[in-house]
């Protein structure tokens, strides 16, 4: 027989707000800070299945590399052939 929690009266679980409540850990981890990506966090996923928090992105060059993009240099674009 399961006893209910003395704080939230949940049986087999604890309600949000209960001192015994522990949120479910996310299986998505940020590749930059190694912290879980929680509900409400803004994040990106690349083609390799890696995740990163929006606030952990160190810069535009790093982000372009992480997403697999290449910067190119514009050459002569004169269409007078």
mmCIF file of N, CA and C in Angstrom:
data_model
loop_
_atom_site.group_PDB
_atom_site.id
_atom_site.type_symbol
_atom_site.label_atom_id
_atom_site.label_comp_id
_atom_site.label_asym_id
_atom_site.label_seq_id
_atom_site.Cartn_x
_atom_site.Cartn_y
_atom_site.Cartn_z
ATOM 1 N N UNK A 1 0.834 -1.174 0.000
ATOM 2 C CA UNK A 1 0.000 0.000 0.000
ATOM 3 C C UNK A 1 0.889 1.251 0.000
ATOM 4 N N UNK A 2 0.605 2.164 -0.903
ATOM 5 C CA UNK A 2 1.383 3.399 -1.005
ATOM 6 C C UNK A 2 0.782 4.470 -0.102
ATOM 7 N N UNK A 3 1.658 5.168 0.561
ATOM 8 C CA UNK A 3 1.208 6.275 1.392
ATOM 9 C C UNK A 3 1.292 7.564 0.600
ATOM 10 N N UNK A 4 0.429 8.485 0.922
ATOM 11 C CA UNK A 4 0.462 9.762 0.210
ATOM 12 C C UNK A 4 1.500 10.679 0.858
ATOM 13 N N UNK A 5 1.977 11.621 0.063
ATOM 14 C CA UNK A 5 2.954 12.598 0.529
ATOM 15 C C UNK A 5 2.297 13.477 1.603
ATOM 16 N N UNK A 6 2.981 13.714 2.719
ATOM 17 C CA UNK A 6 2.379 14.547 3.771
ATOM 18 C C UNK A 6 2.256 16.023 3.381
ATOM 19 N N UNK A 7 2.981 16.447 2.330
ATOM 20 C CA UNK A 7 2.951 17.854 1.929
ATOM 21 C C UNK A 7 1.910 18.125 0.840
ATOM 22 N N UNK A 8 1.949 17.323 -0.230
ATOM 23 C CA UNK A 8 1.068 17.604 -1.374
ATOM 24 C C UNK A 8 -0.044 16.566 -1.530
ATOM 25 N N UNK A 9 0.021 15.505 -0.741
ATOM 26 C CA UNK A 9 -0.967 14.421 -0.756
ATOM 27 C C UNK A 9 -0.967 13.633 -2.062
ATOM 28 N N UNK A 10 0.124 13.727 -2.832
ATOM 29 C CA UNK A 10 0.257 12.916 -4.036
ATOM 30 C C UNK A 10 0.589 11.480 -3.667
ATOM 31 N N UNK A 11 0.070 10.538 -4.429
ATOM 32 C CA UNK A 11 0.353 9.123 -4.191
ATOM 33 C C UNK A 11 1.227 8.630 -5.338
ATOM 34 N N UNK A 12 2.484 8.323 -5.059
ATOM 35 C CA UNK A 12 3.412 7.846 -6.080
ATOM 36 C C UNK A 12 4.065 8.967 -6.873
ATOM 37 N N UNK A 13 3.784 10.192 -6.536
ATOM 38 C CA UNK A 13 4.373 11.354 -7.219
ATOM 39 C C UNK A 13 4.249 12.554 -6.293
ATOM 40 N N UNK A 14 4.910 13.650 -6.660
ATOM 41 C CA UNK A 14 4.798 14.902 -5.914
ATOM 42 C C UNK A 14 4.339 15.991 -6.862
ATOM 43 N N UNK A 15 3.451 16.842 -6.383
ATOM 44 C CA UNK A 15 2.919 17.927 -7.200
ATOM 45 C C UNK A 15 3.916 19.081 -7.254
ATOM 46 N N UNK A 16 3.853 19.861 -8.341
ATOM 47 C CA UNK A 16 4.685 21.052 -8.461
ATOM 48 C C UNK A 16 4.386 21.956 -7.272
ATOM 49 N N UNK A 17 5.421 22.449 -6.615
ATOM 50 C CA UNK A 17 5.256 23.286 -5.428
ATOM 51 C C UNK A 17 5.514 22.520 -4.140
ATOM 52 N N UNK A 18 5.466 21.202 -4.211
ATOM 53 C CA UNK A 18 5.760 20.369 -3.049
ATOM 54 C C UNK A 18 7.265 20.426 -2.775
ATOM 55 N N UNK A 19 7.697 20.491 -1.507
ATOM 56 C CA UNK A 19 9.136 20.514 -1.219
ATOM 57 C C UNK A 19 9.859 19.240 -1.663
ATOM 58 N N UNK A 20 9.134 18.164 -1.879
ATOM 59 C CA UNK A 20 9.733 16.907 -2.341
ATOM 60 C C UNK A 20 9.733 16.775 -3.863
ATOM 61 N N UNK A 21 9.110 17.717 -4.561
ATOM 62 C CA UNK A 21 8.994 17.653 -6.025
ATOM 63 C C UNK A 21 10.356 17.825 -6.681
ATOM 64 N N UNK A 22 10.674 16.970 -7.636
ATOM 65 C CA UNK A 22 11.889 17.079 -8.438
ATOM 66 C C UNK A 22 11.476 17.060 -9.901
ATOM 67 N N UNK A 23 11.774 18.132 -10.645
ATOM 68 C CA UNK A 23 11.384 18.161 -12.054
ATOM 69 C C UNK A 23 12.111 17.079 -12.849
ATOM 70 N N UNK A 24 11.449 16.610 -13.882
ATOM 71 C CA UNK A 24 12.035 15.600 -14.760
ATOM 72 C C UNK A 24 13.206 16.231 -15.499
ATOM 73 N N UNK A 25 14.334 15.541 -15.506
ATOM 74 C CA UNK A 25 15.517 16.049 -16.197
ATOM 75 C C UNK A 25 15.354 15.878 -17.700
ATOM 76 N N UNK A 26 15.737 16.905 -18.424
ATOM 77 C CA UNK A 26 15.677 16.877 -19.882
ATOM 78 C C UNK A 26 16.775 15.974 -20.424
ATOM 79 N N UNK A 27 16.482 15.288 -21.511
ATOM 80 C CA UNK A 27 17.505 14.469 -22.163
ATOM 81 C C UNK A 27 18.288 15.281 -23.182
ATOM 82 N N UNK A 28 17.883 16.538 -23.410
ATOM 83 C CA UNK A 28 18.589 17.424 -24.330
ATOM 84 C C UNK A 28 19.619 18.224 -23.551
ATOM 85 N N UNK A 29 20.885 18.127 -23.954
ATOM 86 C CA UNK A 29 21.964 18.823 -23.261
ATOM 87 C C UNK A 29 22.620 19.821 -24.203
ATOM 88 N N UNK A 30 22.966 20.980 -23.671
ATOM 89 C CA UNK A 30 23.654 22.012 -24.441
ATOM 90 C C UNK A 30 25.103 21.582 -24.648
ATOM 91 N N UNK A 31 25.575 21.633 -25.889
ATOM 92 C CA UNK A 31 26.942 21.205 -26.184
ATOM 93 C C UNK A 31 27.979 22.235 -25.736
ATOM 94 N N UNK A 32 27.561 23.442 -25.407
ATOM 95 C CA UNK A 32 28.499 24.488 -24.994
ATOM 96 C C UNK A 32 28.649 24.536 -23.471
ATOM 97 N N UNK A 33 27.544 24.535 -22.736
ATOM 98 C CA UNK A 33 27.618 24.660 -21.271
ATOM 99 C C UNK A 33 27.366 23.339 -20.540
ATOM 100 N N UNK A 34 26.949 22.307 -21.258
ATOM 101 C CA UNK A 34 26.667 20.973 -20.700
ATOM 102 C C UNK A 34 25.506 20.959 -19.709
ATOM 103 N N UNK A 35 24.669 21.981 -19.730
ATOM 104 C CA UNK A 35 23.476 22.031 -18.884
ATOM 105 C C UNK A 35 22.280 21.509 -19.684
ATOM 106 N N UNK A 36 21.265 20.969 -18.997
ATOM 107 C CA UNK A 36 20.081 20.503 -19.724
ATOM 108 C C UNK A 36 19.303 21.660 -20.337
ATOM 109 N N UNK A 37 18.640 21.383 -21.444
ATOM 110 C CA UNK A 37 17.755 22.357 -22.073
ATOM 111 C C UNK A 37 16.364 22.089 -21.514
ATOM 112 N N UNK A 38 15.889 23.030 -20.720
ATOM 113 C CA UNK A 38 14.645 22.866 -19.972
ATOM 114 C C UNK A 38 13.458 23.455 -20.734
ATOM 115 N N UNK A 39 12.272 23.164 -20.269
ATOM 116 C CA UNK A 39 11.056 23.733 -20.842
ATOM 117 C C UNK A 39 11.140 25.250 -20.747
ATOM 118 N N UNK A 40 10.868 25.921 -21.857
ATOM 119 C CA UNK A 40 10.922 27.376 -21.905
ATOM 120 C C UNK A 40 12.243 27.929 -22.400
ATOM 121 N N UNK A 41 13.304 27.101 -22.457
ATOM 122 C CA UNK A 41 14.603 27.553 -22.967
ATOM 123 C C UNK A 41 14.551 27.680 -24.481
ATOM 124 N N UNK A 42 15.214 28.699 -25.020
ATOM 125 C CA UNK A 42 15.361 28.834 -26.470
ATOM 126 C C UNK A 42 16.655 28.136 -26.868
ATOM 127 N N UNK A 43 16.596 27.333 -27.941
ATOM 128 C CA UNK A 43 17.765 26.562 -28.347
ATOM 129 C C UNK A 43 17.749 26.321 -29.846
ATOM 130 N N UNK A 44 18.890 25.871 -30.355
ATOM 131 C CA UNK A 44 19.021 25.448 -31.750
ATOM 132 C C UNK A 44 19.504 24.008 -31.776
ATOM 133 N N UNK A 45 19.175 23.317 -32.864
ATOM 134 C CA UNK A 45 19.686 21.966 -33.108
ATOM 135 C C UNK A 45 20.355 21.971 -34.468
ATOM 136 N N UNK A 46 21.551 21.378 -34.548
ATOM 137 C CA UNK A 46 22.217 21.300 -35.847
ATOM 138 C C UNK A 46 21.940 19.939 -36.495
ATOM 139 N N UNK A 47 22.482 19.734 -37.701
ATOM 140 C CA UNK A 47 22.237 18.495 -38.448
ATOM 141 C C UNK A 47 22.884 17.274 -37.804
ATOM 142 N N UNK A 48 23.819 17.492 -36.868
ATOM 143 C CA UNK A 48 24.465 16.390 -36.160
ATOM 144 C C UNK A 48 23.702 15.982 -34.902
ATOM 145 N N UNK A 49 22.565 16.634 -34.650
ATOM 146 C CA UNK A 49 21.771 16.315 -33.471
ATOM 147 C C UNK A 49 22.287 16.946 -32.195
ATOM 148 N N UNK A 50 23.140 17.962 -32.310
ATOM 149 C CA UNK A 50 23.642 18.678 -31.138
ATOM 150 C C UNK A 50 22.717 19.852 -30.840
ATOM 151 N N UNK A 51 22.631 20.214 -29.571
ATOM 152 C CA UNK A 51 21.766 21.308 -29.126
ATOM 153 C C UNK A 51 22.601 22.387 -28.454
ATOM 154 N N UNK A 52 22.123 23.638 -28.537
ATOM 155 C CA UNK A 52 22.787 24.739 -27.845
ATOM 156 C C UNK A 52 21.741 25.762 -27.422
ATOM 157 N N UNK A 53 21.898 26.262 -26.184
ATOM 158 C CA UNK A 53 21.038 27.355 -25.715
ATOM 159 C C UNK A 53 21.316 28.603 -26.543
ATOM 160 N N UNK A 54 20.304 29.416 -26.731
ATOM 161 C CA UNK A 54 20.481 30.678 -27.461
ATOM 162 C C UNK A 54 21.549 31.541 -26.802
ATOM 163 N N UNK A 55 21.521 31.632 -25.477
ATOM 164 C CA UNK A 55 22.470 32.489 -24.774
ATOM 165 C C UNK A 55 23.886 31.916 -24.718
ATOM 166 N N UNK A 56 24.070 30.672 -25.120
ATOM 167 C CA UNK A 56 25.399 30.051 -25.111
ATOM 168 C C UNK A 56 26.131 30.205 -26.442
ATOM 169 N N UNK A 57 25.479 30.738 -27.458
ATOM 170 C CA UNK A 57 26.118 30.897 -28.769
ATOM 171 C C UNK A 57 27.203 31.960 -28.651
ATOM 172 N N UNK A 58 28.482 31.586 -28.858
ATOM 173 C CA UNK A 58 29.575 32.529 -28.632
ATOM 174 C C UNK A 58 29.752 33.594 -29.711
ATOM 175 N N UNK A 59 29.256 33.379 -30.889
ATOM 176 C CA UNK A 59 29.418 34.385 -31.938
ATOM 177 C C UNK A 59 28.928 33.868 -33.280
ATOM 178 N N UNK A 60 28.806 34.769 -34.239
ATOM 179 C CA UNK A 60 28.252 34.423 -35.552
ATOM 180 C C UNK A 60 29.160 33.469 -36.321
ATOM 181 N N UNK A 61 30.474 33.652 -36.257
ATOM 182 C CA UNK A 61 31.385 32.745 -36.969
ATOM 183 C C UNK A 61 31.307 31.335 -36.391
ATOM 184 N N UNK A 62 31.282 31.240 -35.072
ATOM 185 C CA UNK A 62 31.162 29.938 -34.427
ATOM 186 C C UNK A 62 29.843 29.279 -34.819
ATOM 187 N N UNK A 63 28.758 30.057 -34.810
ATOM 188 C CA UNK A 63 27.437 29.525 -35.141
ATOM 189 C C UNK A 63 27.383 29.016 -36.576
ATOM 190 N N UNK A 64 27.949 29.766 -37.510
ATOM 191 C CA UNK A 64 27.956 29.336 -38.910
ATOM 192 C C UNK A 64 28.704 28.009 -39.055
ATOM 193 N N UNK A 65 29.848 27.875 -38.391
ATOM 194 C CA UNK A 65 30.606 26.616 -38.434
ATOM 195 C C UNK A 65 29.805 25.481 -37.803
ATOM 196 N N UNK A 66 29.176 25.753 -36.671
ATOM 197 C CA UNK A 66 28.417 24.737 -35.946
ATOM 198 C C UNK A 66 27.232 24.237 -36.762
ATOM 199 N N UNK A 67 26.633 25.138 -37.541
ATOM 200 C CA UNK A 67 25.508 24.756 -38.392
ATOM 201 C C UNK A 67 25.959 24.142 -39.716
ATOM 202 N N UNK A 68 27.264 24.183 -39.981
ATOM 203 C CA UNK A 68 27.790 23.585 -41.201
ATOM 204 C C UNK A 68 27.771 24.507 -42.400
ATOM 205 N N UNK A 69 27.621 25.811 -42.161
ATOM 206 C CA UNK A 69 27.616 26.773 -43.260
ATOM 207 C C UNK A 69 29.035 27.239 -43.538
ATOM 208 N N UNK A 70 29.261 27.668 -44.780
ATOM 209 C CA UNK A 70 30.562 28.214 -45.163
ATOM 210 C C UNK A 70 30.368 29.629 -45.666
ATOM 211 N N UNK A 71 31.212 30.520 -45.186
ATOM 212 C CA UNK A 71 31.221 31.867 -45.739
ATOM 213 C C UNK A 71 32.003 31.821 -47.043
ATOM 214 N N UNK A 72 31.509 32.514 -48.035
ATOM 215 C CA UNK A 72 32.188 32.563 -49.326
ATOM 216 C C UNK A 72 32.531 34.002 -49.654
ATOM 217 N N UNK A 73 33.522 34.156 -50.500
ATOM 218 C CA UNK A 73 33.929 35.483 -50.937
ATOM 219 C C UNK A 73 33.348 35.737 -52.315
ATOM 220 N N UNK A 74 32.668 36.870 -52.454
ATOM 221 C CA UNK A 74 32.061 37.221 -53.732
ATOM 222 C C UNK A 74 33.165 37.553 -54.727
ATOM 223 N N UNK A 75 33.063 36.945 -55.878
ATOM 224 C CA UNK A 75 33.998 37.237 -56.961
ATOM 225 C C UNK A 75 33.270 38.071 -58.000
ATOM 226 N N UNK A 76 33.872 38.281 -59.119
ATOM 227 C CA UNK A 76 33.286 39.101 -60.177
ATOM 228 C C UNK A 76 31.897 38.572 -60.525
ATOM 229 N N UNK A 77 30.915 39.425 -60.412
ATOM 230 C CA UNK A 77 29.539 39.028 -60.720
ATOM 231 C C UNK A 77 29.022 39.735 -61.959
ATOM 232 N N UNK A 78 29.925 40.162 -62.804
ATOM 233 C CA UNK A 78 29.570 40.828 -64.055
ATOM 234 C C UNK A 78 28.978 39.789 -65.001
ATOM 235 N N UNK A 79 27.770 40.037 -65.468
ATOM 236 C CA UNK A 79 27.081 39.099 -66.356
ATOM 237 C C UNK A 79 27.320 39.407 -67.829
ATOM 238 N N UNK A 80 28.293 40.237 -68.159
ATOM 239 C CA UNK A 80 28.579 40.615 -69.549
ATOM 240 C C UNK A 80 29.494 39.578 -70.194
ATOM 241 N N UNK A 81 28.987 38.433 -70.522
ATOM 242 C CA UNK A 81 29.815 37.386 -71.147
ATOM 243 C C UNK A 81 29.872 37.542 -72.634
#
